[in-house]
Coordinates of C-alpha atoms in Angstrom, one line a residue:
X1 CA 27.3 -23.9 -14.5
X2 CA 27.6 -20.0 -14.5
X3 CA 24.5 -17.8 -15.4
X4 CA 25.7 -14.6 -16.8
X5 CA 28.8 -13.3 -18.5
X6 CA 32.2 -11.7 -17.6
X7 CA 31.8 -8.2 -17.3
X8 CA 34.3 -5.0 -16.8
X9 CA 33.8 -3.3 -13.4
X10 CA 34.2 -3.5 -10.5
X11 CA 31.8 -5.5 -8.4
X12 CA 30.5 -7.5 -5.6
X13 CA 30.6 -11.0 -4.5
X14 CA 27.1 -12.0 -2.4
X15 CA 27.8 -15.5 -1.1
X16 CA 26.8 -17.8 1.5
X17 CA 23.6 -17.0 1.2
X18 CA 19.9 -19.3 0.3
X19 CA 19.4 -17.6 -2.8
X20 CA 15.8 -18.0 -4.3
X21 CA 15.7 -16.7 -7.9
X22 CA 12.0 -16.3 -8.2
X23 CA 12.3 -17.1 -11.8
X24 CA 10.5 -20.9 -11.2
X25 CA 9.7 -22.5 -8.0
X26 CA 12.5 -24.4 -5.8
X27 CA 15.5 -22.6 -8.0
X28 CA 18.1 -21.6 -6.2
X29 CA 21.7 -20.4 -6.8
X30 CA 24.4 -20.6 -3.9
X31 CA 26.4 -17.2 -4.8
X32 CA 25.4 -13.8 -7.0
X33 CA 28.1 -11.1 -8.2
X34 CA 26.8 -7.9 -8.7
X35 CA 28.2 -4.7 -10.3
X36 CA 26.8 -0.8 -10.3
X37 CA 23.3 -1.8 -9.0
X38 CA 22.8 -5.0 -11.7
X39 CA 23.3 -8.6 -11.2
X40 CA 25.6 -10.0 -13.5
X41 CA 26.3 -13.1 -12.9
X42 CA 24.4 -16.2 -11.0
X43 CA 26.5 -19.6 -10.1
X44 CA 28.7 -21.5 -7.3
X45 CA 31.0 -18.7 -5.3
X46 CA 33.8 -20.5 -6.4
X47 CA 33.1 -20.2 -10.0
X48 CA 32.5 -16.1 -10.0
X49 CA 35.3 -15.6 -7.9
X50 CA 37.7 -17.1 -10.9
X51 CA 35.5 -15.8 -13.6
X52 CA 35.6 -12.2 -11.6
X53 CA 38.4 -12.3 -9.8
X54 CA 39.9 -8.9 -11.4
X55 CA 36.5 -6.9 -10.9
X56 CA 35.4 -8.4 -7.0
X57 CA 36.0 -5.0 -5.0
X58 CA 33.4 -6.4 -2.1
X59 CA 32.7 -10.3 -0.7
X60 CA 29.7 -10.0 1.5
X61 CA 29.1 -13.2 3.5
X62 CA 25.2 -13.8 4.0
X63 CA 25.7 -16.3 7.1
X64 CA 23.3 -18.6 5.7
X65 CA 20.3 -16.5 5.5
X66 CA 17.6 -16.7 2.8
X67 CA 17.8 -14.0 0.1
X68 CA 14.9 -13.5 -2.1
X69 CA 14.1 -10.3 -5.3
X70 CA 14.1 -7.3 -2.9
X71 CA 10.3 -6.9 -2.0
X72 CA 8.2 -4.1 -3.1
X73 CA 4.8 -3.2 -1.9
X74 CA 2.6 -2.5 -4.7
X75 CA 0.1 0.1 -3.3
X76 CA 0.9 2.3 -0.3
X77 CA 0.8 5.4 1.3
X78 CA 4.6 6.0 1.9
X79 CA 4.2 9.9 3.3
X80 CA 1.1 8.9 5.2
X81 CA 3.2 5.5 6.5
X82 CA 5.7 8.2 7.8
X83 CA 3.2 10.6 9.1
X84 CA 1.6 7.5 11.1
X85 CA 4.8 6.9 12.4
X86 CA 5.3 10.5 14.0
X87 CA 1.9 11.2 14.9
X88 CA -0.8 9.9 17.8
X89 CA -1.0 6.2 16.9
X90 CA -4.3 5.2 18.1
X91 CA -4.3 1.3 15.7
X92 CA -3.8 -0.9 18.6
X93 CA -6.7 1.1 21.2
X94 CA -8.9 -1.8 22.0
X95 CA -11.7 0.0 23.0
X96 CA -13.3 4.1 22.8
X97 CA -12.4 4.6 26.7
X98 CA -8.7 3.2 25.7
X99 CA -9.1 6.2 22.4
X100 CA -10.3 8.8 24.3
X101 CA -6.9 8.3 27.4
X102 CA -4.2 8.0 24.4
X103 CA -5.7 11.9 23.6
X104 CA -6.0 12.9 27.2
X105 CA -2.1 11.8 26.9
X106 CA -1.3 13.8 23.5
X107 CA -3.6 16.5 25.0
X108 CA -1.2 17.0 27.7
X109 CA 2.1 17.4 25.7
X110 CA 0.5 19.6 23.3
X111 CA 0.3 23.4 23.1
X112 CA -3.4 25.0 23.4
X113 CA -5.1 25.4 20.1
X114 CA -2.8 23.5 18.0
X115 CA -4.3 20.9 15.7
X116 CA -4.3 17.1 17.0
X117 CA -4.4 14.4 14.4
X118 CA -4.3 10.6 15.2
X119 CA -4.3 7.2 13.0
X120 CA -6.1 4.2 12.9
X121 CA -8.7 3.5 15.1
X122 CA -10.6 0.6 14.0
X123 CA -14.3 -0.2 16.1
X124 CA -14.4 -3.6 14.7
X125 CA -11.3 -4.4 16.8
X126 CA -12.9 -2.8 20.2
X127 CA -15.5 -4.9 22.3
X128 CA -17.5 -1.9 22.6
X129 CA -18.2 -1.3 18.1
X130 CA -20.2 1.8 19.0
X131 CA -17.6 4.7 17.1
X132 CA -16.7 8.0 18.7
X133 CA -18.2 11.0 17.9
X134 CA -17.7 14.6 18.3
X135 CA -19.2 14.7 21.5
X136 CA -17.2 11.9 22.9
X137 CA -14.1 14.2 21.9
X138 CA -15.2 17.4 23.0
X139 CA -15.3 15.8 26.9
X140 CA -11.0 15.5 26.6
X141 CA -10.8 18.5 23.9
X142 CA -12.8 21.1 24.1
X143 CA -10.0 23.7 23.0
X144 CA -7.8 21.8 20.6
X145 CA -9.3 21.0 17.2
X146 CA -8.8 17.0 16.7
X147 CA -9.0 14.7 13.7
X148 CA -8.8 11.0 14.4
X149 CA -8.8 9.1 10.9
X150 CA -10.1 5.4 10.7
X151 CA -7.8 2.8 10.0
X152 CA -9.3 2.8 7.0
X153 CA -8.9 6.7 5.7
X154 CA -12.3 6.5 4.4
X155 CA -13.6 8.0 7.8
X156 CA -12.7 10.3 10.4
X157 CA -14.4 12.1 13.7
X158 CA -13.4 15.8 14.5
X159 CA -14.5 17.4 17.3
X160 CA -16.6 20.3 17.6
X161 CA -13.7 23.1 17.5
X162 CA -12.8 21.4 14.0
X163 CA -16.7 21.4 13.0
X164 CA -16.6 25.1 14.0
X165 CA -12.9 25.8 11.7
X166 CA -14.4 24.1 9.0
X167 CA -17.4 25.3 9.4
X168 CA -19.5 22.5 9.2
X169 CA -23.3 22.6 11.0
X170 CA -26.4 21.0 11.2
X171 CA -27.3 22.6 7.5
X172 CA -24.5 21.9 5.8
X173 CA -25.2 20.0 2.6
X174 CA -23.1 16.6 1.9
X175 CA -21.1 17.5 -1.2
X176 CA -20.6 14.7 -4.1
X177 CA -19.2 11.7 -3.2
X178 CA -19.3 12.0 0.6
X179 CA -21.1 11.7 3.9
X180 CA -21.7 13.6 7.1
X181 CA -23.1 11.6 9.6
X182 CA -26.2 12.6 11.9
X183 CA -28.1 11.5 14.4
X184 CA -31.6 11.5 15.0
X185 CA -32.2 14.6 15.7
X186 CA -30.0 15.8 12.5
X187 CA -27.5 16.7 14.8
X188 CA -23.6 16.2 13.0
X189 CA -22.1 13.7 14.8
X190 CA -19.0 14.9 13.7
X191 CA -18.1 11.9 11.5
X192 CA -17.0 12.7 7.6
X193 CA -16.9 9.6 5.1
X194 CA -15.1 9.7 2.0
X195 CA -15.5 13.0 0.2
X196 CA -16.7 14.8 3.0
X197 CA -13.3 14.6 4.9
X198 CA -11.9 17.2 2.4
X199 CA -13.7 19.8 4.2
X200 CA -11.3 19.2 7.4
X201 CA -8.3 18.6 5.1
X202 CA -8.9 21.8 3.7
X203 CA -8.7 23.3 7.3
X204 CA -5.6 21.6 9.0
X205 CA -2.3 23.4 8.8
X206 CA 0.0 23.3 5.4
X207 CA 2.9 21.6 5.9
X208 CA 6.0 22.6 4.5
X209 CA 8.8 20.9 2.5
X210 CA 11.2 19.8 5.4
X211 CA 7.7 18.2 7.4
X212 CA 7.6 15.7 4.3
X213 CA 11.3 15.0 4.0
X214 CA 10.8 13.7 7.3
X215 CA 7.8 11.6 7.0
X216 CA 9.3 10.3 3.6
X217 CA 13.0 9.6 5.7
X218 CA 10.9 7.8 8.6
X219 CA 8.8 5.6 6.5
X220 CA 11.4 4.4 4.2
X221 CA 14.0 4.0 7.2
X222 CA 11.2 1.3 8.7
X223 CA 10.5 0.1 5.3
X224 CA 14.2 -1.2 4.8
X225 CA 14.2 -2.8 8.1
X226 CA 11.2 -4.7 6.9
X227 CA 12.9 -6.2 4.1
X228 CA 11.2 -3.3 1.7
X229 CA 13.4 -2.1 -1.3
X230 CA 10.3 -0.1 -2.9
X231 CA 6.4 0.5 -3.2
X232 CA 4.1 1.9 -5.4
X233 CA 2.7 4.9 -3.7
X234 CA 0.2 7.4 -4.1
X235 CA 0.9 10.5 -2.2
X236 CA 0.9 13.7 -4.7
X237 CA -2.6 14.8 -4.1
X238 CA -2.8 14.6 -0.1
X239 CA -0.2 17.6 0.6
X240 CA -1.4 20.6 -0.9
X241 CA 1.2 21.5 -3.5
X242 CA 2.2 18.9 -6.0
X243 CA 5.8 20.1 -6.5
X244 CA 6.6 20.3 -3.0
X245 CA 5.7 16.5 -3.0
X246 CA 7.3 15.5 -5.7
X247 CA 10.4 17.0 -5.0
X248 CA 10.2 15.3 -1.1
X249 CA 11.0 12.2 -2.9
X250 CA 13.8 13.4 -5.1
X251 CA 15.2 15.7 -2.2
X252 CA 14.7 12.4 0.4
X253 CA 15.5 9.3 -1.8
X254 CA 18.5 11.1 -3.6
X255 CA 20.3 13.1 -1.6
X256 CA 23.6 13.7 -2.4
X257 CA 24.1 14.1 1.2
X258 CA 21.7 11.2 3.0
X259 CA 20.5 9.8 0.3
X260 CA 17.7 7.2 0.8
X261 CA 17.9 4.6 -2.0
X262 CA 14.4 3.4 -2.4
X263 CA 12.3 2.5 -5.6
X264 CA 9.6 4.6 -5.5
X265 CA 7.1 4.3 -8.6
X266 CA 4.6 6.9 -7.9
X267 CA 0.8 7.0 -9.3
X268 CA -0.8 10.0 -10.0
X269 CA -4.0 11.1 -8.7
X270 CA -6.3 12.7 -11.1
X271 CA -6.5 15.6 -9.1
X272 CA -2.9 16.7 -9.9
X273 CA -2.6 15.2 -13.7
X274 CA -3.1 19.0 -15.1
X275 CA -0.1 20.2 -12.9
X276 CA 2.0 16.8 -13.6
X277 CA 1.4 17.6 -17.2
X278 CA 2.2 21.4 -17.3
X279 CA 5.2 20.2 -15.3
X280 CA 6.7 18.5 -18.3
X281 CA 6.6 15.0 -17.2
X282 CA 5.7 12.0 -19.6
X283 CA 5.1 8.2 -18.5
X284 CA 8.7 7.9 -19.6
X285 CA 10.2 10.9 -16.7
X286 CA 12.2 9.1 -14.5
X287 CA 15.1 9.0 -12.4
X288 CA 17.2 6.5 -10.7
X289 CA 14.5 5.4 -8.0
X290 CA 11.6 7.8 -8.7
X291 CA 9.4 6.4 -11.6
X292 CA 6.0 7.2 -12.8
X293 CA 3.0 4.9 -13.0
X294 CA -1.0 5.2 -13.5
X295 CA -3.6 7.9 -12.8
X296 CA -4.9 7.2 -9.4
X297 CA -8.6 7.4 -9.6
X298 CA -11.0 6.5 -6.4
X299 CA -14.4 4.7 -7.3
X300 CA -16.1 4.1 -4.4
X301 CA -15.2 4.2 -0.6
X302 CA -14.3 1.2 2.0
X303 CA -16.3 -1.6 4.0
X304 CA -15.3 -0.1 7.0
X305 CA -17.9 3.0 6.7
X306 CA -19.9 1.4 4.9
X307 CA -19.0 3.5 1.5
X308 CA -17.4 0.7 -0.5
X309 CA -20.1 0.6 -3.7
X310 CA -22.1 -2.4 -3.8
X311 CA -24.5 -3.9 -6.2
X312 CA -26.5 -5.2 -3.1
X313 CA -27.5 -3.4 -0.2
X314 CA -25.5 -3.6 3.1
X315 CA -27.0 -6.7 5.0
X316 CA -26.2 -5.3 8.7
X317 CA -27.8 -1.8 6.8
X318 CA -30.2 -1.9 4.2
X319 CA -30.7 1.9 4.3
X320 CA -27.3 2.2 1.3
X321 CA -25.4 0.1 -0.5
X322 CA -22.8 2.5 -0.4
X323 CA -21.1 5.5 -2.2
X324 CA -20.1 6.2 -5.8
X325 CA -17.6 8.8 -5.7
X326 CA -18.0 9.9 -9.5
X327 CA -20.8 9.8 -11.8
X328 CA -20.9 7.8 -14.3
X329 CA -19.9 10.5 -17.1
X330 CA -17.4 11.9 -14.4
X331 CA -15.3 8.9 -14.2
X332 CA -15.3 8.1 -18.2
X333 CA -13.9 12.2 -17.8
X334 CA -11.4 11.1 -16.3
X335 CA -10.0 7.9 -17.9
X336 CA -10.7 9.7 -21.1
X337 CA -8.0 12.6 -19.9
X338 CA -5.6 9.5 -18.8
X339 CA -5.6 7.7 -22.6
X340 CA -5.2 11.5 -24.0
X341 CA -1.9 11.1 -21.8
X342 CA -1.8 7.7 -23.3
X343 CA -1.7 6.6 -19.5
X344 CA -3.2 3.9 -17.8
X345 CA -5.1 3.9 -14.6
X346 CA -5.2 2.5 -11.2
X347 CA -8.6 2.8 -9.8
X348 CA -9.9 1.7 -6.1
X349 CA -12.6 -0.3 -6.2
X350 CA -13.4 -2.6 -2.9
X351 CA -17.2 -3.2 -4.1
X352 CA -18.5 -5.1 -7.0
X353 CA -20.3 -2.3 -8.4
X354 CA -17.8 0.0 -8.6
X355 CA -15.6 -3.0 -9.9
X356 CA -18.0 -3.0 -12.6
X357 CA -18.4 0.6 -13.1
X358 CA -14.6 0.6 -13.8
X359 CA -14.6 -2.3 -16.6
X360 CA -16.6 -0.4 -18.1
X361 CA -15.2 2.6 -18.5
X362 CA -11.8 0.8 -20.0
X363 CA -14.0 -0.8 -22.5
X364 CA -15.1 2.0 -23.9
X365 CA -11.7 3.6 -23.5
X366 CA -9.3 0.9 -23.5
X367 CA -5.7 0.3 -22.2
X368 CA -3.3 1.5 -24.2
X369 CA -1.0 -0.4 -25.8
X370 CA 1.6 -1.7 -23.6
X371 CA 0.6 -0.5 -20.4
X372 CA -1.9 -2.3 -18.0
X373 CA -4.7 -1.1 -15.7
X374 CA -4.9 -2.0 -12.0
X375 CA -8.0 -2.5 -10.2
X376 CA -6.6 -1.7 -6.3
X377 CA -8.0 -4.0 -3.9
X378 CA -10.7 -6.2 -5.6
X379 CA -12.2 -7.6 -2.5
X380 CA -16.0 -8.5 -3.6
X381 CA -16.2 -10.1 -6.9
X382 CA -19.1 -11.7 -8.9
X383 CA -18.3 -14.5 -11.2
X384 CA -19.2 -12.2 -14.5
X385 CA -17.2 -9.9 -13.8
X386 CA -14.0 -12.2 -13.3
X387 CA -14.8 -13.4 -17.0
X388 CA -14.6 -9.9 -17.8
X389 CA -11.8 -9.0 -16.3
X390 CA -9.4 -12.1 -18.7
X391 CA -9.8 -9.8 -22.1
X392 CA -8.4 -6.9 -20.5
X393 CA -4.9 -5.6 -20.0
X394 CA -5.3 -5.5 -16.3
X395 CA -3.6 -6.4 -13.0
X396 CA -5.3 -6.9 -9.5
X397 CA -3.9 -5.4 -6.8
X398 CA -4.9 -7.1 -3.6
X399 CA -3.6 -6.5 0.2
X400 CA -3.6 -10.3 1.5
X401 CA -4.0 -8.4 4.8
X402 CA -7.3 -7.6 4.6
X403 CA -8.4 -10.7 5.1
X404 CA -6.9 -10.9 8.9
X405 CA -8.1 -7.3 9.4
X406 CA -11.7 -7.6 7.7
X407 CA -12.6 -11.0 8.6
X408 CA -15.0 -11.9 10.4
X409 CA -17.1 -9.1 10.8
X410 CA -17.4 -8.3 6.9
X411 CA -19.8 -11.1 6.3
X412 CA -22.3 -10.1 8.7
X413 CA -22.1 -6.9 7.0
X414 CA -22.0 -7.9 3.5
X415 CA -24.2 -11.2 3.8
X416 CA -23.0 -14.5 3.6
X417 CA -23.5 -16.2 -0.2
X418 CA -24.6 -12.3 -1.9
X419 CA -21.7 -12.4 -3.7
X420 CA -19.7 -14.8 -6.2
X421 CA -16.1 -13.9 -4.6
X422 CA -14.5 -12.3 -1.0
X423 CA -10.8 -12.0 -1.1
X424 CA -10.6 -14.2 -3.8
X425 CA -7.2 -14.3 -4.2
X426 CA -6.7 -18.6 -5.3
X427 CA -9.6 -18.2 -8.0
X428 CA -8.2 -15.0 -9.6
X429 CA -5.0 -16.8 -9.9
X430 CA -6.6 -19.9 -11.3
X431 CA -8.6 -17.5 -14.0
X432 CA -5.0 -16.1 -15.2
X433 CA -5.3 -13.1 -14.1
X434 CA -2.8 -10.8 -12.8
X435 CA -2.1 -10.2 -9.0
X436 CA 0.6 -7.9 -7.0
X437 CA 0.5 -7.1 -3.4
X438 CA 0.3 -4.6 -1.2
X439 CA -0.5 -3.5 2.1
X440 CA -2.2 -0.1 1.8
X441 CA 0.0 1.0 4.3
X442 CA -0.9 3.1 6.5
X443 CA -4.2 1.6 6.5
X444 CA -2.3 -2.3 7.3
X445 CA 0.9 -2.8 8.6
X446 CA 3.6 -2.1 6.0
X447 CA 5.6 -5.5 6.7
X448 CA 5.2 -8.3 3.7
X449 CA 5.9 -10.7 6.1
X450 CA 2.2 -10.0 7.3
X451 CA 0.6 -9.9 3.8
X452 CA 2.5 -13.3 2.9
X453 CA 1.2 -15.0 6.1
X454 CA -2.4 -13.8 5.2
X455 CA -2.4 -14.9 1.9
X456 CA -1.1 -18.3 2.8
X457 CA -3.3 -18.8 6.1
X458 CA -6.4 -17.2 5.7
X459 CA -6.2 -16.6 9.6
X460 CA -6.1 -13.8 11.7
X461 CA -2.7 -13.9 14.0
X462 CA -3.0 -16.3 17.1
X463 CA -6.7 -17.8 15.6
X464 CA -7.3 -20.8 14.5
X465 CA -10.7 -19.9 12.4
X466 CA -9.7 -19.8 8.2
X467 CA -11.9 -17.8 6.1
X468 CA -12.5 -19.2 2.8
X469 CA -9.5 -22.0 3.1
X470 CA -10.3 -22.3 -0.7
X471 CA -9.0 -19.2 -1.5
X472 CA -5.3 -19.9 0.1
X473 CA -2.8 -19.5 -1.8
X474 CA 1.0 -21.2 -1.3
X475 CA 4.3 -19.4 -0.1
X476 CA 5.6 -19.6 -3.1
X477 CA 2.6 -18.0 -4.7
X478 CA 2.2 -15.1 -2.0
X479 CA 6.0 -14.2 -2.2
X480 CA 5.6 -14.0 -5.7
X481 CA 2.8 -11.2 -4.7
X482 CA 5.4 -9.0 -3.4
X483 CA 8.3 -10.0 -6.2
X484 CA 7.7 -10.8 -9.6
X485 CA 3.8 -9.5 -9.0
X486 CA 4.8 -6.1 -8.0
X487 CA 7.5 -5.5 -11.2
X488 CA 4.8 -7.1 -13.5
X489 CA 1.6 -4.6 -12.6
X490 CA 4.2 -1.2 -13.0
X491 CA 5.4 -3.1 -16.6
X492 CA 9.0 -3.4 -14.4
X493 CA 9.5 -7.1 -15.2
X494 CA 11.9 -6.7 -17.2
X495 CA 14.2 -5.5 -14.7
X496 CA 12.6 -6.6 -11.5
X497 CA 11.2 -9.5 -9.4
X498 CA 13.8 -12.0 -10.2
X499 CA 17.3 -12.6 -9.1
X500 CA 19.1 -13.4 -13.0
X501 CA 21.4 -11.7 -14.7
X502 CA 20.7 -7.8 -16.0
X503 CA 18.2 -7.6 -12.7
X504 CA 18.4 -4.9 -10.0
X505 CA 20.7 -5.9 -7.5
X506 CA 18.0 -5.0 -5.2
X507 CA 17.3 -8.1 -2.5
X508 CA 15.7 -8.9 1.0
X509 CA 17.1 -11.6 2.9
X510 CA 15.4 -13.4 5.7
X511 CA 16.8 -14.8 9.1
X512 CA 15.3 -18.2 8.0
X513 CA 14.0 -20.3 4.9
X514 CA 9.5 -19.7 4.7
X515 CA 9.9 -22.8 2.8
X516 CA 11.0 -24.9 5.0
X517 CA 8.6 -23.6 7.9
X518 CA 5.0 -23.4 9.1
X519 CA 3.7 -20.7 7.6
X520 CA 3.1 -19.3 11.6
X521 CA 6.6 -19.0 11.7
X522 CA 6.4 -15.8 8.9
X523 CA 4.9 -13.7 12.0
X524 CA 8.3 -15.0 13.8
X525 CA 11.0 -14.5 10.9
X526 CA 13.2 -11.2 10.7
X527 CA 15.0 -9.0 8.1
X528 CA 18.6 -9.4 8.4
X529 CA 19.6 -7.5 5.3
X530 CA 17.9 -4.7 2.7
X531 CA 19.7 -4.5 0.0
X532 CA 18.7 -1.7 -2.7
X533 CA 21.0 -0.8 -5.8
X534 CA 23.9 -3.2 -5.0
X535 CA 23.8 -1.2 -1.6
X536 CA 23.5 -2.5 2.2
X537 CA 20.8 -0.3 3.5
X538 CA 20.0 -2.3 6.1
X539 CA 22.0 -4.9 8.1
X540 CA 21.0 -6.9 11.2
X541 CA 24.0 -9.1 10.4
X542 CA 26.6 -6.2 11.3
X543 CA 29.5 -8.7 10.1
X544 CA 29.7 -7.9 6.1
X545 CA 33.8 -9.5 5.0
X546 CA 35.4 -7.6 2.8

C-alpha cells in the first residue's frame, strides 16, 4: 500500500534499503521517494516508481544497509567539537607522565610565547588520579602560557605564565560561582573550577571569524561521517562576539559556495540574550538549517570537580557539596528575562539540588505555552522530584554516555544508596517523562553509536560489570533518544524524527541492522551514508545509480 500522495517535482527514488520509520517499533518500509528536502511518499520501490515515474530525477540504491530518521544530538558543543579536533587532544592520556610528554610534543612545534590549549584530560581514567597542577606544567612550560581543560569543561590547570597573564595570586578572591584551588599552604595550584575559568578565558587570544568557520566545517565534516544530520548546540557565549558566532554558522552551514548542510538548532546562553534581542531575532528567526531554541542557563557545575550541586555532601569529600553558580534570586532573574521573551529554558543541572533549584524557579515562572523546558543531563535524581518533574512541560536531556565514562568511580564519590536515582534513564521513561539524547560533545565522543550502546548496556566498552542493569533501556528505546527524542524536546516533531510522509528527507543509514545484533556489535557498526535535506553528504557506499 503506498503512504503518501503523488506530487509535482522532481524527486528521488531511495531504494533497497532496511528502512525503519521510527513512527512504531518493528515498522519498516522497503523504498522512500523524496522531493526538495521532504519525504513524500513511503511504499514498495515498485509502487513509487509507477506512481512517480514522471518526477524520479535520482534512484539511489542503498545496497541493503539500514536507514533510520537522520540522527541528531540533542546537546553539544559543535565549535568546541571542532576546536577539539584541531587542537592538543590529551582525552585518551592514561596517566599525568603520558599528559605532561603529549605537551613536551606540542611544546616543540610551537612558537615561544604563544598560548597552548589542550582537551580532555580526565584523572579518573589514569592509574595515578592525583590531577596536574601548575607546578607539574611549569617543569615542560615555563615560557608558553598553557590551558589544559578537563574532559569535563568544568575544570582546567594553567600554568604559572597563564596565572601571571591573568593575573591570578595567592590573594586573589574566588568570584561567584567558581573555585581556585589551593594547597596547604594557600598556595594556587593553578586549577580553576567552573566560574573561575573565565578569568583565563578572558586572557587567551580572540579569535577571528575564519578560526570558527573552521572549527564549525571540521566538526560537522566528522559529524556527517558519524551518521549526524544535526545537534542542538550551545556555542554563542564562548567566543567573544555574538555576531561573529552566529554568523560562523550561517557563513559555514550555508555557503553558497561550500555549503555545509547541517541542522543546527542553537540555544542561547543568558549571557548573550540582550544582544540576541537587540539583534532582532524572535523564537520564530530561522533559516533553512539554523533555528533557535531555549536560553541556556548553567545551575551548578559537574561531578568531575566536584562542583555538580548536591543536596548531600560529597562522600569521598565532606568539606562541599558543591557549587551553585547563581543565587537563588539570580537565577529566577534570569528565567524571568527568558518568559518576558516568552522563551523557554534549558538549564544544566547534574546534582539533585540544583535539579530542584530549577523546578522551582519554572513554577513560579512557568513554561510558556507551547514550548518545553529541558533539564540537560539529569544524572542524580530523588524520587520527589521525579513526581515533580510529570506536571511540567519539560524534557530531560540525558547523555547515555555518561554512564561508561562516570561509572564506577561516581559512587564512591557520591555514596552508594544517598540518592533515589543515578542515570536513571529506564525509570524516567517509565514515569512519562520526556527524554532526548546527547553527547555533550566535546566533553563525550560525538558518535550516537556510543550513546545508544550505553544506554542499552550499562557497560563501559570491553567490561563486563553493568551499573544499574535496571535502568537499561532497549535499542529501540535508545535510538529513539537520538530520533523522535531529539525533534520532540526542540518542539520539531512535527517535521522530524520519523521517516513518513511531509518529514525532512534527512536520514543515517547503518552498515548493518542494531536489531538484529548484540548490542556489542553498535561499537563495531559504521555509517555508510549521511543524508541531510534530500542531499548525500556523506557516502561510504561510493556506488549511488542514477
Amino acid at each position: 500500500m503506498l503512504d503518501g500522495k503523488v506530487g509535482s517535482r522532481m524527486g528521488t527514488l531511495w531504494y533497497d534499503g532496511n528502512f525503519y520509520t521510527m513512527r512504531e517499533e518493528g515498522e519498516k518500509t522497503e523504498a522512500v521517494y523524496t522531493e526538495n528536502g521532504l519525504i513524500i511518499a513511503l511504499g514498495k520501490k515498485e509502487e513509487l516508481e509507477a506512481a512517480y515515474t514522471e518526477n524520479i530525477a535520482e534512484s539511489v540504491s542503498l545496497q541493503g544497509k539500514t536507514v533510520f530518521p537522520g540522527f541528531v544530538d540533542s546537546h553539544l558543543h559543535i565549535i568546541g567539537h571542532g576546536e577539539s579536533l584541531l587542537r592538543l587532544d590529551v582525552s585518551v592520556t592514561s596517566s599525568k607522565d603520558e599528559l605532561l610528554l603529549r605537551l613536551e610534543e606540542k611544546i616543540a612545534d610551537t612558537p615561544l610565547g604563544e598560548w597552548i590549549i589542550g582537551e580532555g584530560w580526565n584523572e579518573n581514567d589514569w592509574t595515578d588520579t592525583s590531577v596536574p597542577t601548575r607546578w607539574d606544567l611549569d617543569e615542560v612550560s615555563p615560557h608558553h602560557p598553557v590551558v589544559l581543560k578537563r574532559a569535563c569543561r568544568h575544570a582546567l590547570v594553567v600554568n604559572s605564565k597563564a596565572l601571571q597573564l591573568a593575573e591570578i595570586h595567592n590573594d586573589t578572591v574566588e568570584p561567584p560561582g567558581g573555585v581556585i584551588e589551593r594547597d596547604e599552604a594557600g598556595r594556587v595550584q593553578g586549577i580553576l573550577k567552573d566560574q573561575a575559568q573565565d578569568m583565563i578565558y578572558r586572557v587567551l587570544p580572540p579569535v577571528d571569524r575564519n578560526y570558527l568557520q573552521n572549527a564549525l566545517r571540521k566538526a560537522v565534516e566528522h559529524a556527517w561521517s558519524l551518521g549526524l544530520t544535526g545537534g542542538h548546540t550551545e556555542d554563542l557565549s564562548y567566543y567573544g562576539q555574538f555576531h561573529e558566532t552566529l554568523h560562523a554558522f550561517y557563513d559555514v552551514l550555508e555557503s553558497p559556495v561550500e555549503p555545509h548542510p547541517f541542522r543546527a538548532h542553537l540555544l542561547i546562553h543568558h549571557t548573550v540574550i540582550d544582544e540576541w534581542e537587540r539583534g532582532g531575532f524572535t523564537k520564530l528567526s530561522s533559516s533553512p538549517y539554523v533555528t533557535f531554541g531555549a536560553v541556556k542557563i548553567f545551575a551548578d557545575g559537574a561531578l568531575g570537580g566536584r562542583t555538580a550541586w548536591l543536596s548531600h555532601p560529597y562522600a569521598d569529600d565532606p568539606t562541599t557539596n558543591g557549587v551553585a553558580i547563581h543565587t537563588t534570586e539570580g537565577l529566577h532573574t534570569l528565567v524571568r528575562k527568558a518568559r518576558e521573551l516568552d522563551l523557554p529554558i534549558a538549564v544544566h543541572t547534574i546534582g539533585d539540588a540544583a535539579y530542584e533549584a530549577v523546578l522551582d524557579a519554572i513554577e513560579l515562572y512557568p513554561t510558556p505555552s507551547g514550548e518545553r523546558d529541558r533539564l540537560i543531563h539529569a544524572q542524580i535524581l530523588r524520587n520527589d522530584l521525579v513526581q515533580r518533574t510529570k506536571s511540567l512541560q519539560v524534557v530531560l536531556d540525558i547523555q547515555p554516555r555518561f554512564v561508561a565514562t562516570d561509572f564506577p568511580w561516581v559512587l564512591s564519590r557520591l555514596g552508594e544508596g544517598v540518592y533515589d536515582y543515578l542515570y536513571a534513564w529506564r525509570t524516567l521513561k517509565e514515569e512519562g517523562i520526556a527524554l532526548a539524547g546527547g553527547s555533550d560533545a566535546p566533553i563525550e565522543p560525538v558518535d550516537p553509536l556510543l550513546g545508544i550502546h550505553a544506554a542499552v548496556t550499562r557497560q563501559r566498552e570491553a567490561e563486563q560489570t553493568v551499573y544499574i542493569p535496571e535502568e537499561r533501556l532497549s535499542i529501540y528505546e535508545a535510538i529513539e533518544l537520538f530520533t523522535k527524542g531529539s525533534a520532540y524536546a526542540a518542539g520539531e516533531e512535527h517535521v522530524s524524527g520519523v521517516l513518513s510522509p511531509g518529514m525532512r528527507a534527512d536520514f543515517t543509514v547503518l552498515e548493518s541492522d542494531p536489531f538484529v545484533q548484540t548490542p556489542d556489535h553498535l561499537l563495531q557498526n559504521k555509517v555508510a551514508m549521511t543524508v541531510v535535506d534530500d542531499r548525500i553528504v556523506y557516502d561510504a557506499l561510493r556506488t549511488p545509480s542514477t
